[in-house]
Coordinates of C-alpha atoms in Angstrom, one line a residue:
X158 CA 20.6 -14.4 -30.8
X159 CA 19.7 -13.6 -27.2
X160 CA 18.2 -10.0 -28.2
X161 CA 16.2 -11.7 -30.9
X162 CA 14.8 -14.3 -29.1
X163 CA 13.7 -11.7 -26.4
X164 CA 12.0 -9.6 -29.3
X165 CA 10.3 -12.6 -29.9
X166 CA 8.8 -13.0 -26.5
X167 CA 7.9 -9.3 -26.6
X168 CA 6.2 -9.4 -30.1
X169 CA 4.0 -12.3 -28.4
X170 CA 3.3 -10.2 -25.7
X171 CA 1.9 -7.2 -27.6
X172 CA -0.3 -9.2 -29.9
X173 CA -1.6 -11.3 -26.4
X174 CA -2.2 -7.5 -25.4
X175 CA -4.1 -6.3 -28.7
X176 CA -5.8 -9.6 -28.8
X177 CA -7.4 -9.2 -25.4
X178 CA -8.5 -5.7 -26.0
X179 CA -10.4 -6.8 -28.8
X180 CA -12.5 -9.6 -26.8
X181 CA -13.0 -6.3 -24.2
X182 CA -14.2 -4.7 -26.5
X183 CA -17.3 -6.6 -27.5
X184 CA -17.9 -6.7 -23.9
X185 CA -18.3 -2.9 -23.9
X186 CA -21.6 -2.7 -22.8
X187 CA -23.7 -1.6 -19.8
X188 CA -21.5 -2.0 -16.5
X189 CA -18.1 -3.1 -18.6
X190 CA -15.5 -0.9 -19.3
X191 CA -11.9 -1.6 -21.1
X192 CA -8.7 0.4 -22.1
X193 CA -4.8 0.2 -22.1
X194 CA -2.7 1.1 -19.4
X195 CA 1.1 2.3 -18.6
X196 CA 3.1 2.5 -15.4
X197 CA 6.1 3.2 -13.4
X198 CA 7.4 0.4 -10.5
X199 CA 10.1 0.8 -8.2
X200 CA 10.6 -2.9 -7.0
X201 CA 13.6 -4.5 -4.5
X202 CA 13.8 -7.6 -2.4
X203 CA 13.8 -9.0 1.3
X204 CA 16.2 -12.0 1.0
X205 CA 16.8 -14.0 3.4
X206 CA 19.8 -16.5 3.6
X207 CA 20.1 -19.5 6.8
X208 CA 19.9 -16.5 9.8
X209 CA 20.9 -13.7 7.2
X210 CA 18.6 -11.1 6.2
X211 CA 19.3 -8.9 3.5
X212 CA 17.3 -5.9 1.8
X213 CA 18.6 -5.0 -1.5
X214 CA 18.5 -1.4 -3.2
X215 CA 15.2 -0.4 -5.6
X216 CA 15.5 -0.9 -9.1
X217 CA 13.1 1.5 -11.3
X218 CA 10.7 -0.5 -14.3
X219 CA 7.7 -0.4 -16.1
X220 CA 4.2 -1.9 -16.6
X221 CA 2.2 -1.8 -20.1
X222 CA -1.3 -3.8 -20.8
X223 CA -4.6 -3.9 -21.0
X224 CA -7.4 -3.4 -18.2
X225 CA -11.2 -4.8 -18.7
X226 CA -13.5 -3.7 -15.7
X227 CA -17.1 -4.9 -14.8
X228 CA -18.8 -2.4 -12.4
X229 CA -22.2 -3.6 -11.2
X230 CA -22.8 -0.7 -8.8
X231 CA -21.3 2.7 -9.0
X232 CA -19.3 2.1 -6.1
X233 CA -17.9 -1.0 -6.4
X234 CA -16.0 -2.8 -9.2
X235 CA -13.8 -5.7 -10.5
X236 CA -11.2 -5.7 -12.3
X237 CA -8.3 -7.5 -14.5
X238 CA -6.5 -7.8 -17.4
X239 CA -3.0 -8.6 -18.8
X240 CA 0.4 -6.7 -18.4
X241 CA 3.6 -6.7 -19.5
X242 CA 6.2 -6.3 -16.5
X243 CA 9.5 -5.2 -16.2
X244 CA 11.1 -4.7 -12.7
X245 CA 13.8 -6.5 -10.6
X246 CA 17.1 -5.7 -7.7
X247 CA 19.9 -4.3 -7.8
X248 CA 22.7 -4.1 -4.8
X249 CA 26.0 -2.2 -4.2
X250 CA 28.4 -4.6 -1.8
X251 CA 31.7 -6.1 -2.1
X252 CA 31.7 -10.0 -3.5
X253 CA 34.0 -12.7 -4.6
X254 CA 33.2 -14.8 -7.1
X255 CA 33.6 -18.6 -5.6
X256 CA 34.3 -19.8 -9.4
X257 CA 36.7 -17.3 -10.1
X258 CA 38.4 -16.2 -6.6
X259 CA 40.3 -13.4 -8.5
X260 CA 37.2 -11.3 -9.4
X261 CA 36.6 -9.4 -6.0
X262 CA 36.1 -6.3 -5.1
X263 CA 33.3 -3.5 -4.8
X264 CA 30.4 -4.3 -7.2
X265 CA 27.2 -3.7 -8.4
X266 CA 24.9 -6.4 -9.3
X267 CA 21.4 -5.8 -11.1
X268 CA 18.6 -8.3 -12.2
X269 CA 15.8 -7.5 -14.5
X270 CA 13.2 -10.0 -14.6
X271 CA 10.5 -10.0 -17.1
X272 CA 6.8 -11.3 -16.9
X273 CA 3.2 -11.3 -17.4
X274 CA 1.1 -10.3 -15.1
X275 CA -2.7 -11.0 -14.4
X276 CA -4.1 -8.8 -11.7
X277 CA -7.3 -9.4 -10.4
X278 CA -8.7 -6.6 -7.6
X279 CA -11.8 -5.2 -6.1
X280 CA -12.3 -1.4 -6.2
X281 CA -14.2 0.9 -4.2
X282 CA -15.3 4.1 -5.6
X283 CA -16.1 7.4 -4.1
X284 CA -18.2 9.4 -6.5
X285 CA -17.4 12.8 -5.9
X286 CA -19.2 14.3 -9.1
X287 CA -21.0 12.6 -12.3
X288 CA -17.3 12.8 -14.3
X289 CA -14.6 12.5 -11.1
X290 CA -14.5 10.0 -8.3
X291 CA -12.1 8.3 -5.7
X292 CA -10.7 5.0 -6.4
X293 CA -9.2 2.2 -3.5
X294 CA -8.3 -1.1 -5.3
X295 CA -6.7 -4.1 -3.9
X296 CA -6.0 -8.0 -4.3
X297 CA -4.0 -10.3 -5.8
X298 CA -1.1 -10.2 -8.9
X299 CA -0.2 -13.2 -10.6
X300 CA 3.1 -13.3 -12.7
X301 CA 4.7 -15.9 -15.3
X302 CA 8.3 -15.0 -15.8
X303 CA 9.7 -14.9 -19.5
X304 CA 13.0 -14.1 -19.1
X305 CA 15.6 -12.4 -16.8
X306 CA 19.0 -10.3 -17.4
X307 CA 21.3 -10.1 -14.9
X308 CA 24.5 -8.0 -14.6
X309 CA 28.1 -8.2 -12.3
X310 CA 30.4 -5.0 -12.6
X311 CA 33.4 -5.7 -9.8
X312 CA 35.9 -2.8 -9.8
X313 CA 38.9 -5.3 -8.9
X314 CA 40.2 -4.5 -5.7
X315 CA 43.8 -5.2 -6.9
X316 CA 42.9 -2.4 -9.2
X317 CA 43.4 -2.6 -13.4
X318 CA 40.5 -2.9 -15.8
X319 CA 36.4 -3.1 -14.4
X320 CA 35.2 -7.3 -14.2
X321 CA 32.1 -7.5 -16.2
X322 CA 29.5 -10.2 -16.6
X323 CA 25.6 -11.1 -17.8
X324 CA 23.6 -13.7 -17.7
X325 CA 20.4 -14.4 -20.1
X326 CA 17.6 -16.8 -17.9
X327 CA 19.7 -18.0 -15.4
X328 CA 17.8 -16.3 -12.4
X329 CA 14.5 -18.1 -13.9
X330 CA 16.8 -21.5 -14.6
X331 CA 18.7 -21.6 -11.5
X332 CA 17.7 -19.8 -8.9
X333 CA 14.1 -18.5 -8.2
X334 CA 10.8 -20.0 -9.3
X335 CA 8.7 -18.5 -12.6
X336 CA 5.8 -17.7 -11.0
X337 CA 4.9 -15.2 -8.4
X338 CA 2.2 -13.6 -6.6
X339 CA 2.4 -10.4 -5.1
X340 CA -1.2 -8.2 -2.9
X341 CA -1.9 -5.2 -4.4
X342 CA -2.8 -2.0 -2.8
X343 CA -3.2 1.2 -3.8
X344 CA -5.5 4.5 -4.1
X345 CA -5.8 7.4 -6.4
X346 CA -8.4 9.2 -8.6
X347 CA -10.9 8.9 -11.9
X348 CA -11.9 11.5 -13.8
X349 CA -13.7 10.9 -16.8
X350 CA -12.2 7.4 -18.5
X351 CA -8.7 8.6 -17.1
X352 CA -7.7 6.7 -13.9
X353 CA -4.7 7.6 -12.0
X354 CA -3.4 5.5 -9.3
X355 CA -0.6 5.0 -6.6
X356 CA 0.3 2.1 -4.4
X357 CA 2.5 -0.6 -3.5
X358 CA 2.3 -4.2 -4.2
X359 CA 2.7 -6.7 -1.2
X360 CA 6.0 -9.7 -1.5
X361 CA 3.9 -12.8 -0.4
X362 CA 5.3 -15.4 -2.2
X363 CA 8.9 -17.0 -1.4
X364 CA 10.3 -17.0 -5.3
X365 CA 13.6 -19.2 -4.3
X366 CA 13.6 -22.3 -6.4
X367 CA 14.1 -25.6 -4.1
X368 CA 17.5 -26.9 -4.5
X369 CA 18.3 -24.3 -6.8
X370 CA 22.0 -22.2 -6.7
X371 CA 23.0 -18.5 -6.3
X372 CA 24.4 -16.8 -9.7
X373 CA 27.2 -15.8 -7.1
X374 CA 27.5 -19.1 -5.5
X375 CA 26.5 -21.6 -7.8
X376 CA 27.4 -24.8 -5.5
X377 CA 25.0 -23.4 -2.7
X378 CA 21.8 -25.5 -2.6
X379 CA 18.5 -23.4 -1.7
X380 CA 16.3 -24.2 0.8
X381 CA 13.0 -22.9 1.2
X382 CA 12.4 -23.9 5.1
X383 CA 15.6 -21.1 5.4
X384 CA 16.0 -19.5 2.4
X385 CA 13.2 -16.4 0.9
X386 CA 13.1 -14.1 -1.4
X387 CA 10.3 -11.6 -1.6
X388 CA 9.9 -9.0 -4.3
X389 CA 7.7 -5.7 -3.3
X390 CA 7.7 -2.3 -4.6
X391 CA 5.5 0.9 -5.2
X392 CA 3.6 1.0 -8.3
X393 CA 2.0 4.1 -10.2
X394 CA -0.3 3.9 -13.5
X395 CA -1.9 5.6 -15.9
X396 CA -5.2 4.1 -16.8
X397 CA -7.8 5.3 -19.2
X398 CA -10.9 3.2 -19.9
X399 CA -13.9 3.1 -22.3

């Protein structure tokens, strides 16, 4: 029931995706430009706990959407558009589970959150020729989370068979906030409609949800004044616009 309500949410996303491609397109006109786009992110987290700072290991995703661009000068541009988003953390450490003290050991614990994403940047071009040019974009991303996965594999220290545990939306539910917003940066080259870039997007918003609990500690209460969690990572996509 869980996999078919997540199908769900990404049916909805595609036809958002198709649906806003098609309003691009009528804006194809002089100075406006529109086309789908694909890409790789390598995303982890600064968390930070009372006086406890900890960085957690990358964890590899993907990007999918649509881009529309208006360039009134052929050096200088805006663009947005819509995104599907796949990325999250993953950690190696050894935990014990405070609702069930006999699960401990060395474990591996990996989120995936889902979202949509709106960027909006500002590019600067560098025409090099009439078909290839040098592209610098940055600015804000805004995201709405749709749902989150999370995974707990403890090898039992007492030894026997692997612990292991998921959660559906419980990060979302009980722990960090459903929207985020993360600066953009990033460089990389156009030639012709194709537009490949490379860059790394900026943690700037504290995601904890006040008064919220840890997935590993659920009768910790968050607060924000001492509690952050920050989500950055390096991003690379393949544009190609009309």
């Amino acid at each position: 029931m869980k996999i078919y309500n997540f199908m769900k949410h990404l049916s909805t996303i595609f036809t958002i995706i198709i649906c806003s491609l098609s309003v691009q397109a009528t804006l194809a006109e002089e100075g406006w430009h529109f086309g789908p786009t694909v890409g790789y992110e390598n995303t982890t987290v600064k968390l930070k706990s009372g006086g406890d700072q900890v960085n957690y290991d990358n964890l590899s995703g993907f990007n999918i959407g649509g881009l529309v661009e208006y360039r009134p000068l052929n050096w200088l541009g805006f663009e947005s558009g819509i995104e599907f988003v796949m990325n999250g953390y993953w950690s190696k450490g050894f935990y014990q589970i405070k609702k069930n003290p006999n699960v401990r050991g060395n474990s591996e614990l990996k989120t995936n959150l889902y979202y949509l994403m709106f960027p909006l940047y500002v590019e600067g071009l560098i025409p090099v020729s009439d078909n290839f040019s040098i592209n610098i974009e940055c600015g804000p991303e805004f995201h709405v989370g749709l749902d989150s996965r999370t995974s707990l594999t403890v090898h039992l220290a007492e030894g026997g068979q692997d612990y292991a545990e998921s959660w559906y939306k419980g990060v979302f539910d009980e722990s960090l906030d459903r929207f985020n917003c993360t600066i953009h940066l990033a460089g990389g080259i156009q030639y012709a409609g194709f537009r490949l870039m490379a860059g790394y997007n900026f943690g700037v918003y504290n995601m904890f949800l006040e008064g919220g609990s840890t997935i590993l500690d659920p009768e910790y209460k968050i607060d924000k004044k001492s509690d952050s969690f920050l989500l950055s990572g390096f991003v690379i996509n393949l544009s190609y616009l009309f």
